[in-house]
Amino acid sequence: MGQALKHGYAFDPDDPRAPSVAAWERMTDEERARVVDMLPSEFELEPPEGDPHRVAASQVITTLDAYFRRSGRKIYLSSNLAVFYPDEPAFAPDLLAVLDVEPGERMKWVVGAEGKGLDLALEVTYAGNLAKDFETNVERYARLGISEYFIFDRRRLSLRGYRLPPAEPARRARSYQPVLPQAGRFASQVLGLELAVEGSKLRFFNGTARLEEADELIGRLGGMLDDVLARKDEVEQRAADEARRAEEAEQRAADEARRAEAEARRAEAEARRASDLERQLAEALAEIERLRRN
């Protein structure tokens, strides 16, 4: 049973919706905060589709999150976050992206409270409701003004993309136009990247560079760390060898100095002995000469 609030808005826990635009505009800040608190952050719209769906969706969000954190671009990304448009049934895309908002943690996305809707939605399908992803969402997301919508069919390993054309003032109802691939890649104007299916994965490209997934990045960084550690060991070993050789050279120099000092002492002793012998010889010759004269 719904809970009636002011301004013609009633909260129904079985069909939780954000207030209409008119009702939201009539609410005070306190009333709006109360409504946002009432809207659920967790609910199951579709039954789980198994590990292939879970792994593919997880790889998408972790790859993009790491890329945009490194790039410093201001973009909010989330996965399976409850989204509430005014007076619309809630939904939770496998990936959502909103440009030019703070990328802090959120429990739900309430368009009225955030001040803008989604710029991109991406769904991964494997064993789920194909009609929902390929038909219902195509009409609904376009009507809600979501600029781009991509669908990755993990089972069939295919990708589709849709984009809203430039708004025409005379047209109120909007519909998507297909994004046509170029050389197998689909361009996303929202992300500034290209999408393509490689093997069993949805991959993202910045120009010719493929964005690394988390495990690939960890593996590459781990390999770089191993190389650095190996070079560090080599440098330390070379330094130890140089220190040992320097110590040996110093020891040889000390030994040579000691030998030179000993040689000098021996030479000095020999010089003294030679001087003594010369003195003794001179004395002997003088004595002989004296004896001859006598």
CSV table of C-alpha atoms in Angstrom, one decimal:
chain,number,residue,atom,x,y,z
A,1,MET,CA,0.0,0.0,0.0
A,2,GLY,CA,1.4,3.4,-1.0
A,3,GLN,CA,2.2,6.2,1.4
A,4,ALA,CA,0.6,9.5,0.5
A,5,LEU,CA,2.8,12.6,0.8
A,6,LYS,CA,2.2,16.2,-0.1
A,7,HIS,CA,1.9,17.8,-3.5
A,8,GLY,CA,0.1,14.8,-5.0
A,9,TYR,CA,3.0,12.4,-4.6
A,10,ALA,CA,2.4,8.9,-3.1
A,11,PHE,CA,5.2,6.5,-2.4
A,12,ASP,CA,4.5,2.9,-3.4
A,13,PRO,CA,7.0,0.4,-2.2
A,14,ASP,CA,5.9,-2.1,-4.8
A,15,ASP,CA,6.5,0.4,-7.6
A,16,PRO,CA,8.9,3.0,-6.1
A,17,ARG,CA,9.1,6.1,-8.3
A,18,ALA,CA,10.5,9.6,-7.9
A,19,PRO,CA,7.9,12.4,-7.9
A,20,SER,CA,6.8,14.0,-11.1
A,21,VAL,CA,8.6,17.2,-12.2
A,22,ALA,CA,5.7,19.3,-11.0
A,23,ALA,CA,5.4,17.6,-7.6
A,24,TRP,CA,9.2,17.9,-7.1
A,25,GLU,CA,9.2,21.6,-7.9
A,26,ARG,CA,6.5,22.2,-5.3
A,27,MET,CA,8.5,20.4,-2.5
A,28,THR,CA,10.7,22.0,0.1
A,29,ASP,CA,14.3,20.8,0.4
A,30,GLU,CA,13.3,18.8,3.5
A,31,GLU,CA,10.5,17.1,1.7
A,32,ARG,CA,12.8,16.3,-1.3
A,33,ALA,CA,15.4,14.8,1.1
A,34,ARG,CA,12.7,12.7,2.7
A,35,VAL,CA,11.6,11.4,-0.7
A,36,VAL,CA,15.2,10.5,-1.7
A,37,ASP,CA,15.7,8.6,1.6
A,38,MET,CA,12.5,6.6,1.0
A,39,LEU,CA,13.5,5.5,-2.5
A,40,PRO,CA,15.2,2.1,-2.3
A,41,SER,CA,18.8,1.6,-3.3
A,42,GLU,CA,18.5,-2.2,-3.7
A,43,PHE,CA,15.9,-4.1,-5.6
A,44,GLU,CA,16.0,-7.0,-8.1
A,45,LEU,CA,14.4,-6.1,-11.4
A,46,GLU,CA,15.7,-9.1,-13.3
A,47,PRO,CA,16.9,-12.6,-12.2
A,48,PRO,CA,20.6,-13.1,-12.2
A,49,GLU,CA,22.1,-14.2,-15.6
A,50,GLY,CA,25.1,-16.2,-14.2
A,51,ASP,CA,28.8,-15.7,-14.2
A,52,PRO,CA,29.3,-14.8,-17.9
A,53,HIS,CA,27.1,-11.8,-17.4
A,54,ARG,CA,28.6,-10.9,-14.0
A,55,VAL,CA,32.2,-11.2,-15.2
A,56,ALA,CA,31.6,-9.2,-18.4
A,57,ALA,CA,29.8,-6.4,-16.6
A,58,SER,CA,32.5,-6.3,-13.9
A,59,GLN,CA,35.3,-6.0,-16.5
A,60,VAL,CA,33.5,-3.1,-18.2
A,61,ILE,CA,33.1,-1.0,-15.0
A,62,THR,CA,36.6,-1.7,-13.6
A,63,THR,CA,38.3,-1.0,-16.9
A,64,LEU,CA,36.5,2.3,-17.4
A,65,ASP,CA,36.8,3.4,-13.8
A,66,ALA,CA,40.6,2.9,-13.8
A,67,TYR,CA,41.0,4.7,-17.1
A,68,PHE,CA,39.0,7.8,-16.1
A,69,ARG,CA,40.6,8.0,-12.7
A,70,ARG,CA,44.0,8.1,-14.4
A,71,SER,CA,42.8,10.6,-17.0
A,72,GLY,CA,41.4,13.0,-14.4
A,73,ARG,CA,38.2,13.5,-16.5
A,74,LYS,CA,35.2,14.4,-14.5
A,75,ILE,CA,32.7,11.6,-15.1
A,76,TYR,CA,30.5,9.5,-12.8
A,77,LEU,CA,30.4,5.7,-13.5
A,78,SER,CA,28.4,3.1,-11.7
A,79,SER,CA,27.0,-0.4,-12.2
A,80,ASN,CA,23.6,-1.7,-11.2
A,81,LEU,CA,22.8,1.5,-9.4
A,82,ALA,CA,19.1,2.3,-8.9
A,83,VAL,CA,18.1,5.1,-11.2
A,84,PHE,CA,14.9,7.2,-10.7
A,85,TYR,CA,13.6,9.5,-13.4
A,86,PRO,CA,10.5,11.6,-12.5
A,87,ASP,CA,7.4,9.4,-12.3
A,88,GLU,CA,9.2,6.6,-14.1
A,89,PRO,CA,9.7,2.9,-13.0
A,90,ALA,CA,13.2,2.5,-11.6
A,91,PHE,CA,15.9,0.8,-13.6
A,92,ALA,CA,19.5,-0.2,-13.0
A,93,PRO,CA,21.8,-0.5,-16.0
A,94,ASP,CA,24.9,-2.7,-16.0
A,95,LEU,CA,26.9,0.5,-16.6
A,96,LEU,CA,25.8,4.1,-16.4
A,97,ALA,CA,27.9,7.2,-17.1
A,98,VAL,CA,27.1,10.9,-16.3
A,99,LEU,CA,29.4,13.6,-17.5
A,100,ASP,CA,30.5,16.7,-15.5
A,101,VAL,CA,29.4,15.6,-12.1
A,102,GLU,CA,31.4,14.7,-9.0
A,103,PRO,CA,32.4,11.0,-9.1
A,104,GLY,CA,31.7,10.4,-5.4
A,105,GLU,CA,29.9,7.3,-4.0
A,106,ARG,CA,26.2,7.2,-4.3
A,107,MET,CA,23.5,4.8,-3.2
A,108,LYS,CA,21.0,5.7,-6.0
A,109,TRP,CA,20.7,8.2,-8.8
A,110,VAL,CA,17.6,10.5,-8.4
A,111,VAL,CA,17.5,12.7,-11.4
A,112,GLY,CA,15.6,15.5,-9.6
A,113,ALA,CA,18.1,15.6,-6.8
A,114,GLU,CA,21.2,15.3,-9.0
A,115,GLY,CA,20.0,17.9,-11.5
A,116,LYS,CA,20.6,15.8,-14.6
A,117,GLY,CA,19.9,12.3,-16.1
A,118,LEU,CA,22.3,9.7,-17.5
A,119,ASP,CA,24.5,10.4,-20.5
A,120,LEU,CA,25.2,6.7,-21.3
A,121,ALA,CA,23.8,3.4,-20.4
A,122,LEU,CA,25.2,0.0,-21.3
A,123,GLU,CA,23.6,-3.4,-20.8
A,124,VAL,CA,25.2,-6.8,-20.9
A,125,THR,CA,22.9,-9.6,-21.8
A,126,TYR,CA,23.5,-13.3,-21.7
A,127,ALA,CA,20.5,-15.3,-20.6
A,128,GLY,CA,18.1,-12.5,-19.8
A,129,ASN,CA,15.2,-10.8,-21.4
A,130,LEU,CA,16.3,-9.9,-24.9
A,131,ALA,CA,13.1,-8.0,-25.7
A,132,LYS,CA,13.8,-5.7,-22.7
A,133,ASP,CA,17.4,-4.9,-23.7
A,134,PHE,CA,16.9,-4.7,-27.5
A,135,GLU,CA,13.4,-3.3,-27.7
A,136,THR,CA,12.0,-1.8,-24.5
A,137,ASN,CA,15.2,-0.1,-23.4
A,138,VAL,CA,15.8,1.3,-26.9
A,139,GLU,CA,12.5,3.1,-26.8
A,140,ARG,CA,12.6,4.0,-23.1
A,141,TYR,CA,16.2,5.3,-22.9
A,142,ALA,CA,15.7,7.4,-25.9
A,143,ARG,CA,12.5,8.9,-24.5
A,144,LEU,CA,14.3,9.7,-21.2
A,145,GLY,CA,17.0,11.5,-23.2
A,146,ILE,CA,19.9,9.2,-22.5
A,147,SER,CA,22.4,10.2,-25.2
A,148,GLU,CA,23.9,6.8,-25.9
A,149,TYR,CA,22.9,3.2,-25.3
A,150,PHE,CA,25.1,0.2,-26.0
A,151,ILE,CA,24.1,-3.5,-25.7
A,152,PHE,CA,26.8,-6.2,-25.4
A,153,ASP,CA,25.4,-9.7,-26.1
A,154,ARG,CA,27.8,-11.9,-24.3
A,155,ARG,CA,26.3,-15.1,-25.6
A,156,ARG,CA,26.4,-14.1,-29.3
A,157,LEU,CA,29.5,-12.0,-28.9
A,158,SER,CA,27.9,-9.0,-30.7
A,159,LEU,CA,27.5,-5.3,-29.9
A,160,ARG,CA,24.9,-2.7,-30.8
A,161,GLY,CA,25.0,1.0,-30.2
A,162,TYR,CA,22.4,3.7,-30.4
A,163,ARG,CA,22.7,7.5,-30.2
A,164,LEU,CA,20.2,10.4,-30.0
A,165,PRO,CA,20.4,12.7,-32.9
A,166,PRO,CA,20.7,16.5,-32.3
A,167,ALA,CA,17.5,17.8,-30.6
A,168,GLU,CA,14.9,19.3,-32.9
A,169,PRO,CA,12.7,22.0,-31.2
A,170,ALA,CA,9.7,21.0,-33.2
A,171,ARG,CA,10.0,17.3,-32.1
A,172,ARG,CA,9.0,16.3,-28.6
A,173,ALA,CA,9.3,12.5,-29.0
A,174,ARG,CA,12.9,11.4,-29.6
A,175,SER,CA,14.2,8.1,-30.9
A,176,TYR,CA,17.6,6.6,-31.3
A,177,GLN,CA,19.7,6.2,-34.4
A,178,PRO,CA,22.0,3.2,-34.7
A,179,VAL,CA,25.7,3.8,-34.2
A,180,LEU,CA,27.4,2.3,-37.3
A,181,PRO,CA,30.7,0.6,-36.6
A,182,GLN,CA,33.9,1.5,-38.4
A,183,ALA,CA,36.3,-1.4,-38.9
A,184,GLY,CA,34.4,-3.3,-36.2
A,185,ARG,CA,34.5,-0.5,-33.7
A,186,PHE,CA,31.6,1.6,-32.3
A,187,ALA,CA,32.4,5.2,-31.3
A,188,SER,CA,31.1,6.6,-28.1
A,189,GLN,CA,30.9,10.4,-28.1
A,190,VAL,CA,30.1,10.3,-24.4
A,191,LEU,CA,33.1,8.3,-23.3
A,192,GLY,CA,35.4,9.6,-26.0
A,193,LEU,CA,36.4,6.0,-26.7
A,194,GLU,CA,35.6,3.2,-29.2
A,195,LEU,CA,34.0,-0.1,-28.3
A,196,ALA,CA,34.6,-3.5,-29.9
A,197,VAL,CA,34.2,-7.2,-29.2
A,198,GLU,CA,37.5,-9.1,-29.0
A,199,GLY,CA,37.2,-12.8,-28.3
A,200,SER,CA,34.6,-13.1,-25.5
A,201,LYS,CA,35.2,-9.6,-24.2
A,202,LEU,CA,34.0,-6.1,-24.7
A,203,ARG,CA,37.1,-3.9,-25.2
A,204,PHE,CA,37.6,-0.2,-25.2
A,205,PHE,CA,40.0,1.8,-27.3
A,206,ASN,CA,41.5,5.3,-27.1
A,207,GLY,CA,42.7,5.7,-30.6
A,208,THR,CA,44.9,2.7,-31.4
A,209,ALA,CA,45.6,2.0,-27.7
A,210,ARG,CA,43.4,-0.7,-26.1
A,211,LEU,CA,42.4,0.0,-22.5
A,212,GLU,CA,43.8,-2.6,-20.2
A,213,GLU,CA,41.5,-4.5,-17.9
A,214,ALA,CA,42.4,-4.6,-14.2
A,215,ASP,CA,44.0,-8.0,-14.3
A,216,GLU,CA,46.0,-7.1,-17.4
A,217,LEU,CA,47.1,-3.8,-15.8
A,218,ILE,CA,48.0,-5.7,-12.6
A,219,GLY,CA,49.9,-8.3,-14.6
A,220,ARG,CA,51.8,-5.6,-16.5
A,221,LEU,CA,52.7,-3.7,-13.4
A,222,GLY,CA,53.7,-6.9,-11.7
A,223,GLY,CA,56.0,-7.7,-14.6
A,224,MET,CA,57.4,-4.2,-14.4
A,225,LEU,CA,57.9,-4.6,-10.7
A,226,ASP,CA,59.7,-7.9,-11.3
A,227,ASP,CA,62.0,-6.3,-13.9
A,228,VAL,CA,62.7,-3.4,-11.5
A,229,LEU,CA,63.5,-5.8,-8.7
A,230,ALA,CA,65.7,-7.9,-11.0
A,231,ARG,CA,67.6,-4.8,-12.1
A,232,LYS,CA,67.8,-3.7,-8.5
A,233,ASP,CA,69.4,-7.1,-7.6
A,234,GLU,CA,71.8,-6.7,-10.5
A,235,VAL,CA,72.8,-3.2,-9.5
A,236,GLU,CA,73.2,-4.2,-5.9
A,237,GLN,CA,75.3,-7.2,-6.9
A,238,ARG,CA,77.4,-5.0,-9.2
A,239,ALA,CA,77.8,-2.5,-6.4
A,240,ALA,CA,78.8,-5.3,-4.0
A,241,ASP,CA,81.3,-6.6,-6.5
A,242,GLU,CA,82.8,-3.2,-7.0
A,243,ALA,CA,83.0,-2.6,-3.3
A,244,ARG,CA,84.7,-6.0,-2.9
A,245,ARG,CA,87.2,-5.2,-5.7
A,246,ALA,CA,87.8,-1.7,-4.2
A,247,GLU,CA,88.4,-3.3,-0.8
A,248,GLU,CA,90.7,-5.9,-2.4
A,249,ALA,CA,92.6,-3.1,-4.2
A,250,GLU,CA,92.8,-1.1,-1.0
A,251,GLN,CA,94.1,-4.2,0.7
A,252,ARG,CA,96.7,-4.7,-2.1
A,253,ALA,CA,97.6,-1.0,-1.8
A,254,ALA,CA,98.0,-1.4,1.9
A,255,ASP,CA,100.1,-4.5,1.4
A,256,GLU,CA,102.3,-2.7,-1.2
A,257,ALA,CA,102.7,0.2,1.2
A,258,ARG,CA,103.8,-2.1,4.0
A,259,ARG,CA,106.2,-3.9,1.7
A,260,ALA,CA,107.6,-0.5,0.5
A,261,GLU,CA,107.9,0.6,4.0
A,262,ALA,CA,109.8,-2.6,4.9
A,263,GLU,CA,112.0,-2.2,1.9
A,264,ALA,CA,112.7,1.4,2.9
A,265,ARG,CA,113.6,0.3,6.4
A,266,ARG,CA,115.9,-2.4,5.0
A,267,ALA,CA,117.5,0.1,2.6
A,268,GLU,CA,118.0,2.5,5.5
A,269,ALA,CA,119.6,-0.3,7.6
A,270,GLU,CA,121.8,-1.3,4.7
A,271,ALA,CA,122.9,2.3,4.2
A,272,ARG,CA,123.7,2.6,7.9
A,273,ARG,CA,125.8,-0.7,7.7
A,274,ALA,CA,127.6,0.6,4.6
A,275,SER,CA,128.3,3.9,6.4
A,276,ASP,CA,129.6,2.0,9.4
A,277,LEU,CA,131.8,-0.2,7.2
A,278,GLU,CA,133.2,2.9,5.4
A,279,ARG,CA,133.9,4.5,8.7
A,280,GLN,CA,135.6,1.3,10.0
A,281,LEU,CA,137.6,1.0,6.8
A,282,ALA,CA,138.7,4.6,7.0
A,283,GLU,CA,139.8,4.1,10.6
A,284,ALA,CA,141.7,0.9,9.7
A,285,LEU,CA,143.5,2.7,6.9
A,286,ALA,CA,144.4,5.6,9.1
A,287,GLU,CA,145.8,3.2,11.7
A,288,ILE,CA,147.8,1.4,9.1
A,289,GLU,CA,149.2,4.7,7.9
A,290,ARG,CA,150.1,5.7,11.4
A,291,LEU,CA,151.9,2.4,12.0
A,292,ARG,CA,153.9,2.8,8.9
A,293,ARG,CA,155.1,6.2,9.9
A,294,ASN,CA,156.3,4.9,13.3
